[in-house]
Tab-separated table of C-alpha atoms and ligand atoms in Angstrom:
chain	number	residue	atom	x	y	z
A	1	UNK	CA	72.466	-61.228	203.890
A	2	UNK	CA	70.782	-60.661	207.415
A	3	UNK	CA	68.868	-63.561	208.510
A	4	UNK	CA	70.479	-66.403	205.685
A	5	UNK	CA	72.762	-69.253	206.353
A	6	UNK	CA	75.310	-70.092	203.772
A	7	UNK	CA	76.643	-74.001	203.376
A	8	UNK	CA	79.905	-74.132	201.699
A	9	UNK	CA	81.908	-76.887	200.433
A	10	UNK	CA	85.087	-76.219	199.254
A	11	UNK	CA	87.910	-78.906	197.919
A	12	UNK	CA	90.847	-79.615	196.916
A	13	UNK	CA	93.801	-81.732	196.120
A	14	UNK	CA	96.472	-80.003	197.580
A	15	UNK	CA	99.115	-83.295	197.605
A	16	UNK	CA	98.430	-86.475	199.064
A	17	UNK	CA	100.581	-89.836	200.510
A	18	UNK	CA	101.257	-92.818	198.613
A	19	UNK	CA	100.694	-91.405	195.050
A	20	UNK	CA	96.831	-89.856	194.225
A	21	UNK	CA	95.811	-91.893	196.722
A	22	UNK	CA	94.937	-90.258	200.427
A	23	UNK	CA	95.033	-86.593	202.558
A	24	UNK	CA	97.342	-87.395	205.496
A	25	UNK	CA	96.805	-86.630	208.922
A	26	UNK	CA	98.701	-83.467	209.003
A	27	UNK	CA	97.109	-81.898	206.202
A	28	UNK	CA	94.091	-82.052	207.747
A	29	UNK	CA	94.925	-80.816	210.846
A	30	UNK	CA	96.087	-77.711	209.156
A	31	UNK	CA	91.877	-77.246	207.564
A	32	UNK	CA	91.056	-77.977	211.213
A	33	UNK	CA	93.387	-75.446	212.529
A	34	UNK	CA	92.676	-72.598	210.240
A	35	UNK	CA	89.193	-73.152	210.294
A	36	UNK	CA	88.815	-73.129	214.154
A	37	UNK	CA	90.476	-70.041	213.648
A	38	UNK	CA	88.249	-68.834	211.564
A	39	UNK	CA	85.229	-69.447	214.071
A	40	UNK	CA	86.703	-67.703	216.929
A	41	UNK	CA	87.044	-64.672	214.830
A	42	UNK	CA	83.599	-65.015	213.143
A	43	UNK	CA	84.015	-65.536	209.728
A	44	UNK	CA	82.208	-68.939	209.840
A	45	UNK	CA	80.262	-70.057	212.384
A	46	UNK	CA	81.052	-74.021	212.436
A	47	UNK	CA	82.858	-75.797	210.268
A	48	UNK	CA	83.943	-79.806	209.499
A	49	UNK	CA	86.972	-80.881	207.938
A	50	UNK	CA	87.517	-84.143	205.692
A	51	UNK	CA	88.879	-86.228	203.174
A	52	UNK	CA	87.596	-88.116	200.344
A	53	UNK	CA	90.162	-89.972	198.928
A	54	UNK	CA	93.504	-87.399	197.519
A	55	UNK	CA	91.072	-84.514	198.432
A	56	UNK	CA	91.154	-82.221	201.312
A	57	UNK	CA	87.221	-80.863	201.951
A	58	UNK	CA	86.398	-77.754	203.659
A	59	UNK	CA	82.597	-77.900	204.797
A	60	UNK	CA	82.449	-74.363	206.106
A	61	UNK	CA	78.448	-72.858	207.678
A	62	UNK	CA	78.112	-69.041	208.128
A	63	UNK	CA	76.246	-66.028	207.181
A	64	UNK	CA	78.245	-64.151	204.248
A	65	UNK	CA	76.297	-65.640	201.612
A	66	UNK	CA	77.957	-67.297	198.513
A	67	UNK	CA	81.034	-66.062	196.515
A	68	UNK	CA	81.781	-64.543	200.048
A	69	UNK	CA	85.615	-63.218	199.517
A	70	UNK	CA	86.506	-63.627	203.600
A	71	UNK	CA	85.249	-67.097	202.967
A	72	UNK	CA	86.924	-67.707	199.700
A	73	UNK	CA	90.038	-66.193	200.851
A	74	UNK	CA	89.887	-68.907	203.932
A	75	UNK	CA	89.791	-71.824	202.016
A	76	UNK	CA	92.288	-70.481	199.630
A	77	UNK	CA	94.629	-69.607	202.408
A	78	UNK	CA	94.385	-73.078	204.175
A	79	UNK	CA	94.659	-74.883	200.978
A	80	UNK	CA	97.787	-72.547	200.192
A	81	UNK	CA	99.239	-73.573	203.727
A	82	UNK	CA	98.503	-77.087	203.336
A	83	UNK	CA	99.903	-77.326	199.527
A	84	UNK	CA	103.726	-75.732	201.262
A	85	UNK	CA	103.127	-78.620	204.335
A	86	UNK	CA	102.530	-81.075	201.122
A	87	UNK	CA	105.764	-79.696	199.822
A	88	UNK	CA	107.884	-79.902	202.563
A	89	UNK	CA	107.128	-84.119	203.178
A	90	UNK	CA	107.551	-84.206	199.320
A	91	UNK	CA	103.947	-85.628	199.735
A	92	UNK	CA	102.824	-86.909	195.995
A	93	UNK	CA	101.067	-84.056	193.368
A	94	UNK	CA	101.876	-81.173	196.379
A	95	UNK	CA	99.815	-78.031	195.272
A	96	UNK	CA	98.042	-80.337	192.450
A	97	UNK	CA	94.344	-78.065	191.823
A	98	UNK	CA	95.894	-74.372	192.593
A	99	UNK	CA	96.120	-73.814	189.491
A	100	UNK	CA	96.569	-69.710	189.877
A	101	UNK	CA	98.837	-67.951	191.867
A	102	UNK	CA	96.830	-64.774	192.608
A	103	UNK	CA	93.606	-64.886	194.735
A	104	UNK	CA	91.243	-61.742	193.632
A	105	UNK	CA	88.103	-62.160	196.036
A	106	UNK	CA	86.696	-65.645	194.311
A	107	UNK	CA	88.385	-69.137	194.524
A	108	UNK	CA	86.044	-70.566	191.325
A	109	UNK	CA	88.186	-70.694	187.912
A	110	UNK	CA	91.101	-71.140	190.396
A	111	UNK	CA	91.592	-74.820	190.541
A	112	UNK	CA	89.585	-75.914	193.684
A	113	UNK	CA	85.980	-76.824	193.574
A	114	UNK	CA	83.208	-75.556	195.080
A	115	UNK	CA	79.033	-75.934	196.058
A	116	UNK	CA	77.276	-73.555	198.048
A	117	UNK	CA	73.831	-72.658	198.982
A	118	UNK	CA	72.420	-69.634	200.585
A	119	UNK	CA	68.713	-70.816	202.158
A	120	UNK	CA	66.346	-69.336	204.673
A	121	UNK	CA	65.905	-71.857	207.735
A	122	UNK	CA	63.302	-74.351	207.730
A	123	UNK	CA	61.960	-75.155	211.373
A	124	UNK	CA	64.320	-77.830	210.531
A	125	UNK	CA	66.600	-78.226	207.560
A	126	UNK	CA	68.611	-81.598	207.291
A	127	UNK	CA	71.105	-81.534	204.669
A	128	UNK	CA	73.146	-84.124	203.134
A	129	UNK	CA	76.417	-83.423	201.349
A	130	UNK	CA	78.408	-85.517	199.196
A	131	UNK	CA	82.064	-85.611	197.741
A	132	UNK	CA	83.497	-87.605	195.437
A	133	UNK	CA	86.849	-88.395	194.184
A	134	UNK	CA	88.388	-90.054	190.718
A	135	UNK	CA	85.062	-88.687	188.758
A	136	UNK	CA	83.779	-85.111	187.670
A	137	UNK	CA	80.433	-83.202	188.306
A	138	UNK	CA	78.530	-85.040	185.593
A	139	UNK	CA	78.372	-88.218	187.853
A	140	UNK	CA	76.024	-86.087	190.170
A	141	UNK	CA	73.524	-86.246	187.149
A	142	UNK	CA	72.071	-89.781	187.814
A	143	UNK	CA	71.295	-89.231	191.218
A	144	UNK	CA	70.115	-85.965	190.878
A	145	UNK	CA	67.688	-86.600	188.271
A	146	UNK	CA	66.651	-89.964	190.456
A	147	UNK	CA	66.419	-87.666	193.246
A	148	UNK	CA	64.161	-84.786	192.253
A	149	UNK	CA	62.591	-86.086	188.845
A	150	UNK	CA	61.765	-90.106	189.015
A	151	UNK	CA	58.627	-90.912	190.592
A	152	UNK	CA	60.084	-94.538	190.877
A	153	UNK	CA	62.943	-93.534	193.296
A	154	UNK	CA	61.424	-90.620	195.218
A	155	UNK	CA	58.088	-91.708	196.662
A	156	UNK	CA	56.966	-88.528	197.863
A	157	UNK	CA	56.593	-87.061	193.814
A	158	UNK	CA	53.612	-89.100	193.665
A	159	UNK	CA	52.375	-89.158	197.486
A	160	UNK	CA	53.612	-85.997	198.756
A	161	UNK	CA	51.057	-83.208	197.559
A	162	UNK	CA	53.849	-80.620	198.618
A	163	UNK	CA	56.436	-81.771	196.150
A	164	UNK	CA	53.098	-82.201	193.364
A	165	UNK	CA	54.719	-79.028	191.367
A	166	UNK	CA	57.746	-80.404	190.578
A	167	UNK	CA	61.529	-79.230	190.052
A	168	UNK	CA	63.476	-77.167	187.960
A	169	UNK	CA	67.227	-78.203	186.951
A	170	UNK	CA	69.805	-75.703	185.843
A	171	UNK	CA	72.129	-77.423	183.731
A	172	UNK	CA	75.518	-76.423	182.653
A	173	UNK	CA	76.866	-76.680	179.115
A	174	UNK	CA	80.683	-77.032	180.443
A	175	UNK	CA	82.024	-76.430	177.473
A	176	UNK	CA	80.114	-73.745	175.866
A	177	UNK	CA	80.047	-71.930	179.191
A	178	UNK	CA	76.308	-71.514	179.018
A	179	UNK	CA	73.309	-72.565	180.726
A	180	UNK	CA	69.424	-73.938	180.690
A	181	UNK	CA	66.947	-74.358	183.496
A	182	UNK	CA	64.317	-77.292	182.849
A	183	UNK	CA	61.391	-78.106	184.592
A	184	UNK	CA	60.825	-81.534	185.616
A	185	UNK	CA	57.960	-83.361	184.911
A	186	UNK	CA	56.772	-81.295	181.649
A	187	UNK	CA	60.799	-81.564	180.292
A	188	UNK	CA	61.805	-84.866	181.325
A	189	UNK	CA	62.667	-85.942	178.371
A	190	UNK	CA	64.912	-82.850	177.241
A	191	UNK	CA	65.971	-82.794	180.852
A	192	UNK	CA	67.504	-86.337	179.965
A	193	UNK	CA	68.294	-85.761	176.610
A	194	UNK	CA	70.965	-83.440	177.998
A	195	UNK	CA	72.268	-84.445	181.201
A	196	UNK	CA	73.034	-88.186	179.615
A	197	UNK	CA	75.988	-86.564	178.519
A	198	UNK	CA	77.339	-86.358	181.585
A	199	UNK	CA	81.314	-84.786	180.740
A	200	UNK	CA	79.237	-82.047	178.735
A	201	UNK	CA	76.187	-81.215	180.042
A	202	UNK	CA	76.080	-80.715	184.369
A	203	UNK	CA	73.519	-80.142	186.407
A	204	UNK	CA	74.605	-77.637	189.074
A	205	UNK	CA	71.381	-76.199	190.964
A	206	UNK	CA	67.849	-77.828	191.555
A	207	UNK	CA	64.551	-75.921	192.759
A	208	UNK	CA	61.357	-76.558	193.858
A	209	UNK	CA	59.164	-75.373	191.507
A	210	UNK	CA	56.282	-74.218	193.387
A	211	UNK	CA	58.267	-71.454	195.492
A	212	UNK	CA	61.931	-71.826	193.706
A	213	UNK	CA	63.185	-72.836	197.274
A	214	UNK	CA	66.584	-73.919	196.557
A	215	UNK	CA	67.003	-77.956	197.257
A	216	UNK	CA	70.631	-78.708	195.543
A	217	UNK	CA	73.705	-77.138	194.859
A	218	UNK	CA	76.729	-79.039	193.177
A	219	UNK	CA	80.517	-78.158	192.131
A	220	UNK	CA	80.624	-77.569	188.238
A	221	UNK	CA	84.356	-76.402	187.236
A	222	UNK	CA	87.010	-78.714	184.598
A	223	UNK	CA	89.886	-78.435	185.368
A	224	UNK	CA	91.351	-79.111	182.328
A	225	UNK	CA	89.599	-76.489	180.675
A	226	UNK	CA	91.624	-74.116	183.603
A	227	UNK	CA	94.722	-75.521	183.108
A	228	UNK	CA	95.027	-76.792	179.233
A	229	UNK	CA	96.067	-79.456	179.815
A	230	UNK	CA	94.963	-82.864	182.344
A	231	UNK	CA	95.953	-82.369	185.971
A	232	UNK	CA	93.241	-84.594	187.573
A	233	UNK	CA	89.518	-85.137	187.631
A	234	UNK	CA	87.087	-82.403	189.107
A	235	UNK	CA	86.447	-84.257	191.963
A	236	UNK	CA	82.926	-83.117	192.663
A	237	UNK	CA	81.105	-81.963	195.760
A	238	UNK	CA	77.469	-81.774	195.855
A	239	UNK	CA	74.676	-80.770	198.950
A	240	UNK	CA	70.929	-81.454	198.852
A	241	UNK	CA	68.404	-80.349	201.373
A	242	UNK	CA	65.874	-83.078	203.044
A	243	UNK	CA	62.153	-83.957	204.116
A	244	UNK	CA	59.065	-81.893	204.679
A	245	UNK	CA	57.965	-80.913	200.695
A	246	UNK	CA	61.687	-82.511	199.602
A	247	UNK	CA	62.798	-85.841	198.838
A	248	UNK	CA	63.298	-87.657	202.318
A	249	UNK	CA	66.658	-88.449	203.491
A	250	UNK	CA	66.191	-92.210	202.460
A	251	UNK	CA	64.898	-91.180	198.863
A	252	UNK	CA	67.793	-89.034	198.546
A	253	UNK	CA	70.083	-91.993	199.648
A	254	UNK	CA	68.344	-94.820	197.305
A	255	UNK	CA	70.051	-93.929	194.055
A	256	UNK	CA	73.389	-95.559	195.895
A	257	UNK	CA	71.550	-98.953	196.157
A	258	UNK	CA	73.399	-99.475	193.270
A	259	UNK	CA	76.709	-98.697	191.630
A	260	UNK	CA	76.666	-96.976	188.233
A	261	UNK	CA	79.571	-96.187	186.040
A	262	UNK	CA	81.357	-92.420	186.003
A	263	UNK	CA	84.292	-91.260	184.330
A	264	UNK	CA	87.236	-90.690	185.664
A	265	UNK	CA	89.084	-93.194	187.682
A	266	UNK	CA	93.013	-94.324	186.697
A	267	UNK	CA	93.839	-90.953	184.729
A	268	UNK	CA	90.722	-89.245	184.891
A	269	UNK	CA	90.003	-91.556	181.532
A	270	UNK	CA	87.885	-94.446	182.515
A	271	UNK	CA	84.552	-95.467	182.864
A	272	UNK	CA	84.222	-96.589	186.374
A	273	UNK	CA	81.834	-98.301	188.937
A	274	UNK	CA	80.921	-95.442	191.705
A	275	UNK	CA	81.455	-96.748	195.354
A	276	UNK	CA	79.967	-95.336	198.283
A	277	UNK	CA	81.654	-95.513	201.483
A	278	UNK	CA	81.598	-94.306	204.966
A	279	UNK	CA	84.829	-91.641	205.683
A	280	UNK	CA	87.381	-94.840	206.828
A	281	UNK	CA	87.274	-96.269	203.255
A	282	UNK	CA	87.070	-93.211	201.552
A	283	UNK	CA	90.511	-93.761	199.805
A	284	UNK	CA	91.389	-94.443	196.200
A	285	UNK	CA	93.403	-98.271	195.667
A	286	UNK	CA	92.594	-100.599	192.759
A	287	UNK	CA	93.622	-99.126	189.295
A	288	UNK	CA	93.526	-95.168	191.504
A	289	UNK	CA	89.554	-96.356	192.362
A	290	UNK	CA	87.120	-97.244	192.200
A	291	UNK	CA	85.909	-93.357	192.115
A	292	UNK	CA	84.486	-93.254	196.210
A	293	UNK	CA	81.969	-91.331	197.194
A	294	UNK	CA	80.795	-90.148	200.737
A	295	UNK	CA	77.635	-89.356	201.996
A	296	UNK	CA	77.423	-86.763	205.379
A	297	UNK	CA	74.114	-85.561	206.539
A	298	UNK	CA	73.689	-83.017	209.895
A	299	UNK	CA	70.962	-80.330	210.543
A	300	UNK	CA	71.971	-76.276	210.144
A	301	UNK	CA	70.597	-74.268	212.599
A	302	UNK	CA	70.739	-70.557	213.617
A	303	UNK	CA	73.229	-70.961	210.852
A	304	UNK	CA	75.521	-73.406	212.196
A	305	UNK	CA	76.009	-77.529	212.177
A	306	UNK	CA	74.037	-78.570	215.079
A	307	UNK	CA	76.633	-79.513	217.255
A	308	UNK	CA	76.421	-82.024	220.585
A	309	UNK	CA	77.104	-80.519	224.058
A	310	UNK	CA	81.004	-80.344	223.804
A	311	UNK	CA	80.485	-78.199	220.969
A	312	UNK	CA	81.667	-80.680	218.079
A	313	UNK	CA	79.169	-80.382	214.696
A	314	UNK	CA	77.342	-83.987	214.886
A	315	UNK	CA	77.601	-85.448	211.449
A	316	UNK	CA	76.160	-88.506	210.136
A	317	UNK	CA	78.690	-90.811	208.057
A	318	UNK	CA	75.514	-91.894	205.711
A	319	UNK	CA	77.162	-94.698	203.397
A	320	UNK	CA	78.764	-96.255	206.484
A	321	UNK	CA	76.223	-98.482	206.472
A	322	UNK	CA	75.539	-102.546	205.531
A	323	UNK	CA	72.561	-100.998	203.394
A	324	UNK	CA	75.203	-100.173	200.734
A	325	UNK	CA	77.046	-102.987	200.539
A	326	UNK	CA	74.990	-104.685	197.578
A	327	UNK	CA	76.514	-101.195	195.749
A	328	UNK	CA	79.819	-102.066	197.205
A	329	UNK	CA	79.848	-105.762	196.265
A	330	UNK	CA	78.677	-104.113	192.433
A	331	UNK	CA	81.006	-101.879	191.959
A	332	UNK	CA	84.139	-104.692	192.700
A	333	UNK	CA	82.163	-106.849	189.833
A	334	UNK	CA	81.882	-103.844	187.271
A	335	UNK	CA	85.458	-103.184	188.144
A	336	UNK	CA	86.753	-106.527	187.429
A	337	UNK	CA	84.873	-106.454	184.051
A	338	UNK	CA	85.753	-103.116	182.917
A	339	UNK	CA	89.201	-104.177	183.847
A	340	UNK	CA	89.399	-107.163	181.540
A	341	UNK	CA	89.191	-104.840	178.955
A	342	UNK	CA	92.023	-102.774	179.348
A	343	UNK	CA	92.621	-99.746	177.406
A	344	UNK	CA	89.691	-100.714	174.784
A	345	UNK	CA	86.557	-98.827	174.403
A	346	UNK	CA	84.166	-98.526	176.444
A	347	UNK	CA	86.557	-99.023	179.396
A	348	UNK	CA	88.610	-96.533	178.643
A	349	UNK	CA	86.789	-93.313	177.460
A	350	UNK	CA	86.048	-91.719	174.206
A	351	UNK	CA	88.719	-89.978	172.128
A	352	UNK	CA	86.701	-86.505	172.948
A	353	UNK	CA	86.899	-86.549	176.404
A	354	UNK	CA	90.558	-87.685	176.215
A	355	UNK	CA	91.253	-84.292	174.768
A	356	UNK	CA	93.337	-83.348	177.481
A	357	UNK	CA	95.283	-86.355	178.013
A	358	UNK	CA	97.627	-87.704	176.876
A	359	UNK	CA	95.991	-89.034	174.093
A	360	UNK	CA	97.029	-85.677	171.794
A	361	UNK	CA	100.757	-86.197	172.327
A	362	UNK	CA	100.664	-89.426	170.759
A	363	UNK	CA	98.959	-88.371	168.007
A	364	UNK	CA	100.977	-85.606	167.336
A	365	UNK	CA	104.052	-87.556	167.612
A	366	UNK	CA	102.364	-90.246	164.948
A	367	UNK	CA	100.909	-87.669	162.799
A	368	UNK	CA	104.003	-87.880	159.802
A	369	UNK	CA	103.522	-91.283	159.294
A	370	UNK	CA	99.615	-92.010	158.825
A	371	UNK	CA	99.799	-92.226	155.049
A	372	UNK	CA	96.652	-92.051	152.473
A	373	UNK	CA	94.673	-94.731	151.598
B	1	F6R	C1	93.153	-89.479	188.452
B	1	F6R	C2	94.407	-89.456	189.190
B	1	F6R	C3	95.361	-90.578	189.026
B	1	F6R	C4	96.568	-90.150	188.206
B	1	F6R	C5	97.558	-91.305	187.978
B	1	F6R	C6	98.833	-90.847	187.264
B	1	F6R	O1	92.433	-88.296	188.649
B	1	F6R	O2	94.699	-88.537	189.924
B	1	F6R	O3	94.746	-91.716	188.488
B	1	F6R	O4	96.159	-89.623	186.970
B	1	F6R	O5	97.943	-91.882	189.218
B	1	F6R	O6	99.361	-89.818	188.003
B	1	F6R	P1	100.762	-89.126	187.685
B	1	F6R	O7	100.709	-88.662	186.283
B	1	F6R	O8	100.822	-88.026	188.698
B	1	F6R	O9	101.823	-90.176	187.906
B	2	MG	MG1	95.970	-86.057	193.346
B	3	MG	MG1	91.117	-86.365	193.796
């Protein structure tokens, strides 16, 4: 649409080196590749390509809108091109998230995750994205509800009179494929009541109240639910707009102070301490973890990245930064605790969300000789 800038954020785990662990250098230079390719023949304006841990991100700004298929189609056709590179160096889970073979205009349902957000351009619109890896969407709903609903992490709910009206949460049910919009602060408490079940209910857009301005856009897709079967976490990707009559960049950042525990990590069935970390240490290690997430702010304008003379999108590597190492030194403690406990509850998690492990197998293969009591 004429006038609108489009963020999108587009991952996946297309193979990685050493096991589940890291996106090697040539990998990544394929995203960059395609995707300056891309530029020069206007189908996205700027672009930066990363990694968090196993998966490859594509953080793509143009002005197609979302669910754009040239757009779609891009990603899908560098994450193709990558998965065959995987291939060939026999790199570890090559082709892991494309789950389909046939692209048909949309990459969601497909395997790869995505967020996007279509807004009209502040004066000046800071955004902050963030990806995570060994974890699912429903770890986004601490922060998020921190962020935009709790008066004692975001200062400006109470001393802002711009944010006064509140925000409204649209919340996923993942796995009756339905959805709810709650207004935060007259439904706190149902707002809570659902999103504490974070591998069930998801929240996956956040507005303003007062003039529905969108504010937050996250990744919402199970894989498992694609595929049948497990074949990794969801790996989630989330972006949040900043400042003037939204939460500040700081207030949006202060939820990190402190690790908290997701699921995911070794086999997508743990509970895990979340660590955030700049880009360098953005790679999974002890027990596949901990879960890492990363933290990159910029400024879109005249629907690009704002990018520094030599043309390069300047990008802010937010969690590289001593301010989070109290939640780094946390999450190694919650780690070695949760570790001591091995494969008992609540370390590991609940039989329901180890439906599609590989939990059922050994069921199925005990079933004959549980006898009545
Ligand atoms: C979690 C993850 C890893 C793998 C684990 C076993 O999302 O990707 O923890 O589940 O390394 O992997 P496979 O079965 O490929 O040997
Ligand atoms: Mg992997
Ligand atoms: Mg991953």
């Amino acid at each position: 649409m004429a006038g609108k800038t489009t963020i999108s954020l587009i991952k996946c785990d297309v193979g990685s080196l050493a096991g589940h662990h890291v996106v090697p250098k040539p990998l990544l230079e394929i995203g960059e590749k395609n995707l300056e390719r891309a530029k020069e023949n206007g189908i996205i304006n700027s672009y930066y390509v990363f990694n968090v841990g196993d998966d490859l991100e594509l953080l793509m700004v143009h002005e197609r809108g979302e669910s754009n298929s040239d757009v779609h189609q891009l990603a899908w056709d560098t994450f193709q091109e990558a998965a065959k590179k995987a291939m060939e160096l026999k790199l570890y889970g090559a082709g892991q998230d494309l789950l389909k073979n046939a692209f048909s205009g949309n990459i969601r349902g497909l395997g790869p995750g995505v967020a996007e957000m279509e807004i009209d351009e502040r004066k000046s619109d800071p955004i902050i994205i963030f990806a995570a890896d060994k974890t699912s969407a429903g770890g986004f709903n601490l922060p998020l509800f921190r962020i935009f609903a709790d008066p004692m992490n975001t200062a400006g709910l109470v001393i802002d009179p711009s944010m006064a009206g509140g925000f409204k949460f649209e919340v996923m049910d993942a796995k009756e494929s339905q959805s709810i919009v709650l207004k935060c602060p007259e439904e706190m408490y149902e707002l809570i009541a659902l999103i504490g079940t974070v591998e069930r209910y998801i929240v996956s857009r956040v507005w303003r109240a007062r003039d529905e301005l969108i504010c937050a856009s996250s990744s919402v897709s199970r894989l498992s639910l694609i595929a049948g079967k497990y074949v990794g976490k969801d790996d989630p990707v989330m972006m949040v707009r900043a400042q003037h009559g939204l939460p500040a960049v700081g207030e949006i950042l202060v939820p990190f102070m402190h690790s908290y525990l997701v699921a995911g990590w070794m086999r997508g069935s743990h509970w895990g301490p979340l660590m955030p970390v700049g880009i360098k240490d953005a790679r999974c290690t002890l027990f596949d973890g901990p879960p890492r997430i990363v933290a990159l702010g910029f400024q879109v304008a005249d629907g690009k990245i704002t990018s520094d003379d030599e043309g390069k999108p300047m990008i802010a590597d937010l969690f590289d930064d001593p301010a989070f190492d109290l939640a780094r030194r946390e999450t190694m403690q919650y780690a070695s605790m949760l570790r001591r406990m091995g494969e008992f509850e609540p370390a590991r998690l609940s039989v329901e969300s180890m439906e599609y492990t590989t939990l059922p197998q050994i069921l199925e293969k005990l079933k004959d000789r549980f006898k009545p009591v």
